[in-house]
Amino acid sequence: MSGGSSLAIQRIFLLDSRSLETGIKNILEDRPNAVEIMPGLAYKVIKKIHRHINVPVIAGGLILDKSDVENALSSGAVGISTSSRDLW
């Protein structure tokens, strides 16, 4: 980005329901520009987080095929983070 502005993306690692609650609380307190939910296969949780926050959600981690991408995007993610070149 030009002009010295920056973009903050907060990563949330979802291990259990407690990490989900803590993640939502931290997002609301920290107010990042976007949030990356890991693993990205947590598309059911992406829907829940998306309902609570007003921040774009990116799904990342363990995105292995086209159906993973479609599930994450249909659950409210605005983008996908993956190292799989076939999915780019």
CSV table of C-alpha atoms in Angstrom, one decimal:
chain,number,residue,atom,x,y,z
A,1,MET,CA,0.0,0.0,0.0
A,2,SER,CA,1.3,3.5,-0.7
A,3,GLY,CA,1.4,6.5,1.4
A,4,GLY,CA,2.6,4.8,4.5
A,5,SER,CA,-0.8,3.2,5.3
A,6,SER,CA,-0.9,-0.3,6.6
A,7,LEU,CA,-3.3,-3.2,6.7
A,8,ALA,CA,-3.6,-5.4,9.8
A,9,ILE,CA,-4.8,-9.0,9.4
A,10,GLN,CA,-5.4,-10.8,12.7
A,11,ARG,CA,-5.0,-14.6,12.7
A,12,ILE,CA,-7.3,-16.8,14.8
A,13,PHE,CA,-6.3,-20.4,15.4
A,14,LEU,CA,-9.5,-22.3,16.3
A,15,LEU,CA,-8.8,-25.3,18.5
A,16,ASP,CA,-12.1,-25.4,20.5
A,17,SER,CA,-15.1,-23.4,21.5
A,18,ARG,CA,-13.0,-21.4,24.0
A,19,SER,CA,-10.6,-20.2,21.4
A,20,LEU,CA,-13.6,-19.2,19.3
A,21,GLU,CA,-15.0,-17.0,22.1
A,22,THR,CA,-11.6,-15.6,22.8
A,23,GLY,CA,-11.0,-14.9,19.1
A,24,ILE,CA,-14.2,-13.0,18.7
A,25,LYS,CA,-13.4,-10.9,21.9
A,26,ASN,CA,-9.9,-10.1,20.6
A,27,ILE,CA,-11.2,-9.1,17.2
A,28,LEU,CA,-13.7,-6.7,18.7
A,29,GLU,CA,-11.1,-5.2,21.0
A,30,ASP,CA,-8.2,-5.0,18.4
A,31,ARG,CA,-10.3,-3.9,15.4
A,32,PRO,CA,-8.1,-5.4,12.6
A,33,ASN,CA,-8.8,-4.6,8.9
A,34,ALA,CA,-9.4,-8.3,8.3
A,35,VAL,CA,-9.3,-11.7,10.1
A,36,GLU,CA,-7.7,-14.9,8.9
A,37,ILE,CA,-9.5,-18.0,10.4
A,38,MET,CA,-7.3,-21.1,10.7
A,39,PRO,CA,-7.9,-23.8,9.8
A,40,GLY,CA,-9.9,-22.6,6.8
A,41,LEU,CA,-11.9,-25.8,6.9
A,42,ALA,CA,-13.8,-24.4,9.8
A,43,TYR,CA,-16.4,-23.0,7.5
A,44,LYS,CA,-19.2,-23.6,10.0
A,45,VAL,CA,-17.4,-21.4,12.5
A,46,ILE,CA,-16.6,-18.8,9.8
A,47,LYS,CA,-20.4,-18.2,9.7
A,48,LYS,CA,-20.6,-17.7,13.4
A,49,ILE,CA,-17.7,-15.3,13.6
A,50,HIS,CA,-19.0,-13.4,10.6
A,51,ARG,CA,-22.3,-12.8,12.4
A,52,HIS,CA,-20.4,-11.3,15.4
A,53,ILE,CA,-17.8,-9.0,13.8
A,54,ASN,CA,-17.8,-6.4,11.1
A,55,VAL,CA,-14.4,-7.4,9.6
A,56,PRO,CA,-13.6,-9.3,6.4
A,57,VAL,CA,-12.8,-13.0,7.1
A,58,ILE,CA,-10.1,-14.9,5.2
A,59,ALA,CA,-10.0,-18.7,5.5
A,60,GLY,CA,-6.5,-20.2,5.7
A,61,GLY,CA,-4.9,-23.5,6.4
A,62,LEU,CA,-5.8,-27.0,5.2
A,63,ILE,CA,-7.6,-25.7,2.2
A,64,LEU,CA,-7.0,-28.7,-0.1
A,65,ASP,CA,-9.6,-28.7,-2.9
A,66,LYS,CA,-12.2,-26.6,-4.7
A,67,SER,CA,-15.0,-27.7,-2.4
A,68,ASP,CA,-13.0,-26.3,0.6
A,69,VAL,CA,-12.8,-23.0,-1.2
A,70,GLU,CA,-16.5,-23.0,-2.1
A,71,ASN,CA,-17.6,-23.9,1.5
A,72,ALA,CA,-15.5,-21.2,3.0
A,73,LEU,CA,-16.6,-18.5,0.6
A,74,SER,CA,-20.3,-19.5,0.9
A,75,SER,CA,-19.9,-19.3,4.7
A,76,GLY,CA,-18.9,-15.6,4.5
A,77,ALA,CA,-15.1,-15.6,3.9
A,78,VAL,CA,-14.0,-12.9,1.4
A,79,GLY,CA,-10.9,-14.8,0.5
A,80,ILE,CA,-8.7,-17.9,0.9
A,81,SER,CA,-5.1,-18.2,1.9
A,82,THR,CA,-3.5,-21.4,0.5
A,83,SER,CA,-0.1,-22.6,-0.7
A,84,SER,CA,-1.8,-24.9,-3.3
A,85,ARG,CA,-1.1,-23.4,-6.7
A,86,ASP,CA,-3.9,-25.4,-8.2
A,87,LEU,CA,-6.4,-23.4,-6.2
A,88,TRP,CA,-5.0,-20.0,-7.0
